Amino acid sequence: MWPLLSGGQATAFSGHEAPVKELAWIPQMSLLVSGSWDKTLRYWDIRQPNPAHVQQLPERCYALSLSYPLMAVGTADRNVVIFNLQNPQAEFKRIVSPLKFQTRCIAAFPDQQGFLVGSIEGRVGVHHVDDSNQSKNFTFKCHREGTDIFSVNSLNFHPV
């Protein structure tokens, strides 16, 4: 990590045993979280060389998004693992993706009630975490041109 504003020395964090796919800063906890193809999440206090916590995942991390305290992690086995960052050592919920093909991206709702998930099949799933809101879940097709289908590679919410 390179502190651009202070012009200080770059710091390397090591510990993952496979490539890192996702990074996210958690300002409320002053921690950096990294998701890797080694099937782990690592929480880093950037003042320390070793991770503050290592969390096992069921499969490789393909996507990660957070809207404190909700963090959604899309894995290679099409699961979405939900964490409540007020207790980051424990998995809150595991949901099978509403999409049939590989997850490419994920975006946590700004209101922390659910997430969007995008896949290689040109679809997006809108999914709520609370079981009482399951009737609000849906998927839609996008990124299609004639017979060509394109991956959904990124998802985000408009800030307004």
C-alpha atoms as a printed R data frame, in Angstrom:
    type eleno elety resid chain resno       x       y       z
1   ATOM     1    CA   MET     A     1   0.000   0.000   0.000
2   ATOM     2    CA   TRP     A     2   1.318   3.426  -0.914
3   ATOM     3    CA   PRO     A     3   0.357   6.465   1.229
4   ATOM     4    CA   LEU     A     4  -0.091   9.016  -1.559
5   ATOM     5    CA   LEU     A     5  -0.929  12.050   0.586
6   ATOM     6    CA   SER     A     6   1.959  11.741   3.029
7   ATOM     7    CA   GLY     A     7   4.493  10.616   0.435
8   ATOM     8    CA   GLY     A     8   5.660   7.908   2.837
9   ATOM     9    CA   GLN     A     9   7.131   4.531   2.060
10  ATOM    10    CA   ALA     A    10   5.043   1.859   0.397
11  ATOM    11    CA   THR     A    11   4.003  -1.001   2.670
12  ATOM    12    CA   ALA     A    12   3.481  -4.565   1.489
13  ATOM    13    CA   PHE     A    13   1.013  -6.858   3.191
14  ATOM    14    CA   SER     A    14   1.607 -10.550   2.742
15  ATOM    15    CA   GLY     A    15  -0.271 -13.570   3.912
16  ATOM    16    CA   HIS     A    16  -2.579 -14.660   1.121
17  ATOM    17    CA   GLU     A    17  -1.548 -17.878  -0.592
18  ATOM    18    CA   ALA     A    18  -3.207 -17.014  -3.926
19  ATOM    19    CA   PRO     A    19  -4.009 -13.781  -5.812
20  ATOM    20    CA   VAL     A    20  -6.070 -11.096  -4.085
21  ATOM    21    CA   LYS     A    21  -9.261 -10.386  -6.043
22  ATOM    22    CA   GLU     A    22 -10.943  -7.687  -3.934
23  ATOM    23    CA   LEU     A    23 -10.032  -4.920  -1.476
24  ATOM    24    CA   ALA     A    24 -12.295  -2.646   0.560
25  ATOM    25    CA   TRP     A    25 -11.612  -0.067   3.258
26  ATOM    26    CA   ILE     A    26 -13.849  -0.196   6.351
27  ATOM    27    CA   PRO     A    27 -13.571   3.339   7.798
28  ATOM    28    CA   GLN     A    28 -15.758   2.524  10.832
29  ATOM    29    CA   MET     A    29 -13.223  -0.125  11.881
30  ATOM    30    CA   SER     A    30 -10.045   1.423  10.410
31  ATOM    31    CA   LEU     A    31  -9.420  -1.900   8.688
32  ATOM    32    CA   LEU     A    32  -8.682  -2.998   5.153
33  ATOM    33    CA   VAL     A    33 -10.351  -6.234   4.057
34  ATOM    34    CA   SER     A    34  -8.894  -8.350   1.265
35  ATOM    35    CA   GLY     A    35 -10.651 -11.234  -0.468
36  ATOM    36    CA   SER     A    36  -8.535 -13.835  -2.208
37  ATOM    37    CA   TRP     A    37  -8.604 -16.899  -4.384
38  ATOM    38    CA   ASP     A    38  -7.060 -18.726  -1.397
39  ATOM    39    CA   LYS     A    39 -10.627 -18.888   0.028
40  ATOM    40    CA   THR     A    40  -9.987 -16.337   2.783
41  ATOM    41    CA   LEU     A    41 -10.871 -12.827   3.807
42  ATOM    42    CA   ARG     A    42  -8.158 -11.037   5.735
43  ATOM    43    CA   TYR     A    43  -8.783  -7.974   7.873
44  ATOM    44    CA   TRP     A    44  -5.730  -5.709   8.097
45  ATOM    45    CA   ASP     A    45  -4.891  -2.997  10.594
46  ATOM    46    CA   ILE     A    46  -2.620  -1.074   8.229
47  ATOM    47    CA   ARG     A    47  -0.243  -0.219  11.090
48  ATOM    48    CA   GLN     A    48   0.519  -3.933  11.570
49  ATOM    49    CA   PRO     A    49   2.270  -6.362   9.190
50  ATOM    50    CA   ASN     A    50   0.002  -9.322   9.986
51  ATOM    51    CA   PRO     A    51  -3.763  -9.609   9.532
52  ATOM    52    CA   ALA     A    52  -5.971  -8.787  12.513
53  ATOM    53    CA   HIS     A    53  -8.271 -11.668  11.539
54  ATOM    54    CA   VAL     A    54  -8.451 -14.381   8.868
55  ATOM    55    CA   GLN     A    55 -11.913 -15.592   7.841
56  ATOM    56    CA   GLN     A    56 -12.338 -18.817   5.845
57  ATOM    57    CA   LEU     A    57 -14.697 -18.713   2.859
58  ATOM    58    CA   PRO     A    58 -16.450 -21.709   1.277
59  ATOM    59    CA   GLU     A    59 -14.725 -20.996  -2.050
60  ATOM    60    CA   ARG     A    60 -12.574 -18.401  -3.850
61  ATOM    61    CA   CYS     A    61 -13.604 -14.758  -3.467
62  ATOM    62    CA   TYR     A    62 -14.868 -13.399  -6.801
63  ATOM    63    CA   ALA     A    63 -16.566 -10.193  -5.595
64  ATOM    64    CA   LEU     A    64 -16.893  -8.127  -2.425
65  ATOM    65    CA   SER     A    65 -18.874  -5.040  -1.450
66  ATOM    66    CA   LEU     A    66 -19.738  -3.364   1.815
67  ATOM    67    CA   SER     A    67 -22.136  -0.814   3.180
68  ATOM    68    CA   TYR     A    68 -21.340  -0.841   6.876
69  ATOM    69    CA   PRO     A    69 -22.269  -2.982   8.727
70  ATOM    70    CA   LEU     A    70 -23.287  -5.217   5.763
71  ATOM    71    CA   MET     A    71 -20.576  -6.932   3.721
72  ATOM    72    CA   ALA     A    72 -21.494  -9.246   0.836
73  ATOM    73    CA   VAL     A    73 -18.917 -11.629  -0.647
74  ATOM    74    CA   GLY     A    74 -19.564 -13.524  -3.879
75  ATOM    75    CA   THR     A    75 -17.696 -16.824  -4.102
76  ATOM    76    CA   ALA     A    76 -16.723 -19.217  -6.903
77  ATOM    77    CA   ASP     A    77 -19.417 -21.725  -5.916
78  ATOM    78    CA   ARG     A    78 -22.161 -19.120  -6.591
79  ATOM    79    CA   ASN     A    79 -22.740 -18.440  -2.904
80  ATOM    80    CA   VAL     A    80 -23.075 -14.963  -1.464
81  ATOM    81    CA   VAL     A    81 -21.705 -14.906   2.071
82  ATOM    82    CA   ILE     A    82 -23.110 -12.100   4.217
83  ATOM    83    CA   PHE     A    83 -21.197 -10.654   7.165
84  ATOM    84    CA   ASN     A    84 -22.408  -8.243   9.820
85  ATOM    85    CA   LEU     A    85 -19.208  -6.265  10.385
86  ATOM    86    CA   GLN     A    86 -20.216  -5.581  13.981
87  ATOM    87    CA   ASN     A    87 -19.203  -9.239  14.426
88  ATOM    88    CA   PRO     A    88 -16.816  -9.862  11.489
89  ATOM    89    CA   GLN     A    89 -15.521 -13.207  12.803
90  ATOM    90    CA   ALA     A    90 -18.879 -14.898  12.186
91  ATOM    91    CA   GLU     A    91 -20.691 -15.531   8.941
92  ATOM    92    CA   PHE     A    92 -24.147 -13.927   9.252
93  ATOM    93    CA   LYS     A    93 -25.865 -15.723   6.376
94  ATOM    94    CA   ARG     A    94 -25.081 -17.711   3.238
95  ATOM    95    CA   ILE     A    95 -27.324 -17.340   0.197
96  ATOM    96    CA   VAL     A    96 -27.147 -19.245  -3.091
97  ATOM    97    CA   SER     A    97 -26.903 -16.670  -5.873
98  ATOM    98    CA   PRO     A    98 -30.186 -16.077  -7.702
99  ATOM    99    CA   LEU     A    99 -28.153 -16.255 -10.934
100 ATOM   100    CA   LYS     A   100 -27.243 -19.520 -12.651
101 ATOM   101    CA   PHE     A   101 -23.755 -18.600 -13.860
102 ATOM   102    CA   GLN     A   102 -20.463 -17.302 -12.429
103 ATOM   103    CA   THR     A   103 -20.589 -14.193 -10.251
104 ATOM   104    CA   ARG     A   104 -18.586 -11.254 -11.607
105 ATOM   105    CA   CYS     A   105 -19.530  -8.398  -9.280
106 ATOM   106    CA   ILE     A   106 -21.588  -7.473  -6.259
107 ATOM   107    CA   ALA     A   107 -22.832  -4.208  -4.724
108 ATOM   108    CA   ALA     A   108 -24.270  -3.850  -1.218
109 ATOM   109    CA   PHE     A   109 -27.412  -1.701  -0.985
110 ATOM   110    CA   PRO     A   110 -26.657   1.721   0.532
111 ATOM   111    CA   ASP     A   111 -29.417   1.018   3.113
112 ATOM   112    CA   GLN     A   112 -27.694  -2.276   4.111
113 ATOM   113    CA   GLN     A   113 -30.828  -4.317   3.349
114 ATOM   114    CA   GLY     A   114 -29.449  -6.421   0.498
115 ATOM   115    CA   PHE     A   115 -27.212  -6.533  -2.546
116 ATOM   116    CA   LEU     A   116 -27.036  -6.608  -6.322
117 ATOM   117    CA   VAL     A   117 -25.132  -9.438  -7.990
118 ATOM   118    CA   GLY     A   118 -23.966  -9.494 -11.622
119 ATOM   119    CA   SER     A   119 -22.828 -12.474 -13.652
120 ATOM   120    CA   ILE     A   120 -21.202 -13.607 -16.881
121 ATOM   121    CA   GLU     A   121 -24.653 -14.324 -18.361
122 ATOM   122    CA   GLY     A   122 -25.624 -10.643 -18.690
123 ATOM   123    CA   ARG     A   123 -28.003 -10.684 -15.726
124 ATOM   124    CA   VAL     A   124 -28.334  -8.832 -12.450
125 ATOM   125    CA   GLY     A   125 -30.014 -10.175  -9.325
126 ATOM   126    CA   VAL     A   126 -31.582  -7.870  -6.751
127 ATOM   127    CA   HIS     A   127 -31.611  -9.703  -3.431
128 ATOM   128    CA   HIS     A   128 -32.693  -8.731   0.100
129 ATOM   129    CA   VAL     A   129 -30.978 -10.271   3.122
130 ATOM   130    CA   ASP     A   130 -34.055 -10.389   5.377
131 ATOM   131    CA   ASP     A   131 -36.290 -13.372   4.594
132 ATOM   132    CA   SER     A   132 -39.398 -11.222   5.145
133 ATOM   133    CA   ASN     A   133 -38.441  -9.195   2.038
134 ATOM   134    CA   GLN     A   134 -37.983 -12.170  -0.308
135 ATOM   135    CA   SER     A   135 -40.999 -11.092  -2.383
136 ATOM   136    CA   LYS     A   136 -38.975  -8.018  -3.432
137 ATOM   137    CA   ASN     A   137 -36.187 -10.121  -4.989
138 ATOM   138    CA   PHE     A   138 -35.921 -10.270  -8.779
139 ATOM   139    CA   THR     A   139 -33.463 -10.674 -11.651
140 ATOM   140    CA   PHE     A   140 -33.239  -8.921 -14.994
141 ATOM   141    CA   LYS     A   141 -31.377  -9.364 -18.263
142 ATOM   142    CA   CYS     A   142 -29.017  -6.673 -19.546
143 ATOM   143    CA   HIS     A   143 -25.856  -6.217 -21.633
144 ATOM   144    CA   ARG     A   144 -27.305  -7.914 -24.688
145 ATOM   145    CA   GLU     A   145 -27.037  -6.971 -28.335
146 ATOM   146    CA   GLY     A   146 -28.835  -9.268 -30.759
147 ATOM   147    CA   THR     A   147 -27.577 -12.755 -29.968
148 ATOM   148    CA   ASP     A   148 -24.457 -11.470 -28.153
149 ATOM   149    CA   ILE     A   149 -24.451 -11.563 -24.359
150 ATOM   150    CA   PHE     A   150 -21.887  -9.628 -22.322
151 ATOM   151    CA   SER     A   151 -20.826 -10.001 -18.681
152 ATOM   152    CA   VAL     A   152 -21.926  -7.567 -16.031
153 ATOM   153    CA   ASN     A   153 -18.478  -6.596 -14.736
154 ATOM   154    CA   SER     A   154 -19.329  -3.809 -12.300
155 ATOM   155    CA   LEU     A   155 -22.302  -2.579 -10.278
156 ATOM   156    CA   ASN     A   156 -22.740   0.603  -8.285
157 ATOM   157    CA   PHE     A   157 -25.471   2.798  -6.841
158 ATOM   158    CA   HIS     A   158 -26.055   6.420  -7.787
159 ATOM   159    CA   PRO     A   159 -25.239   8.544  -4.709
160 ATOM   160    CA   VAL     A   160 -28.536  10.465  -4.760
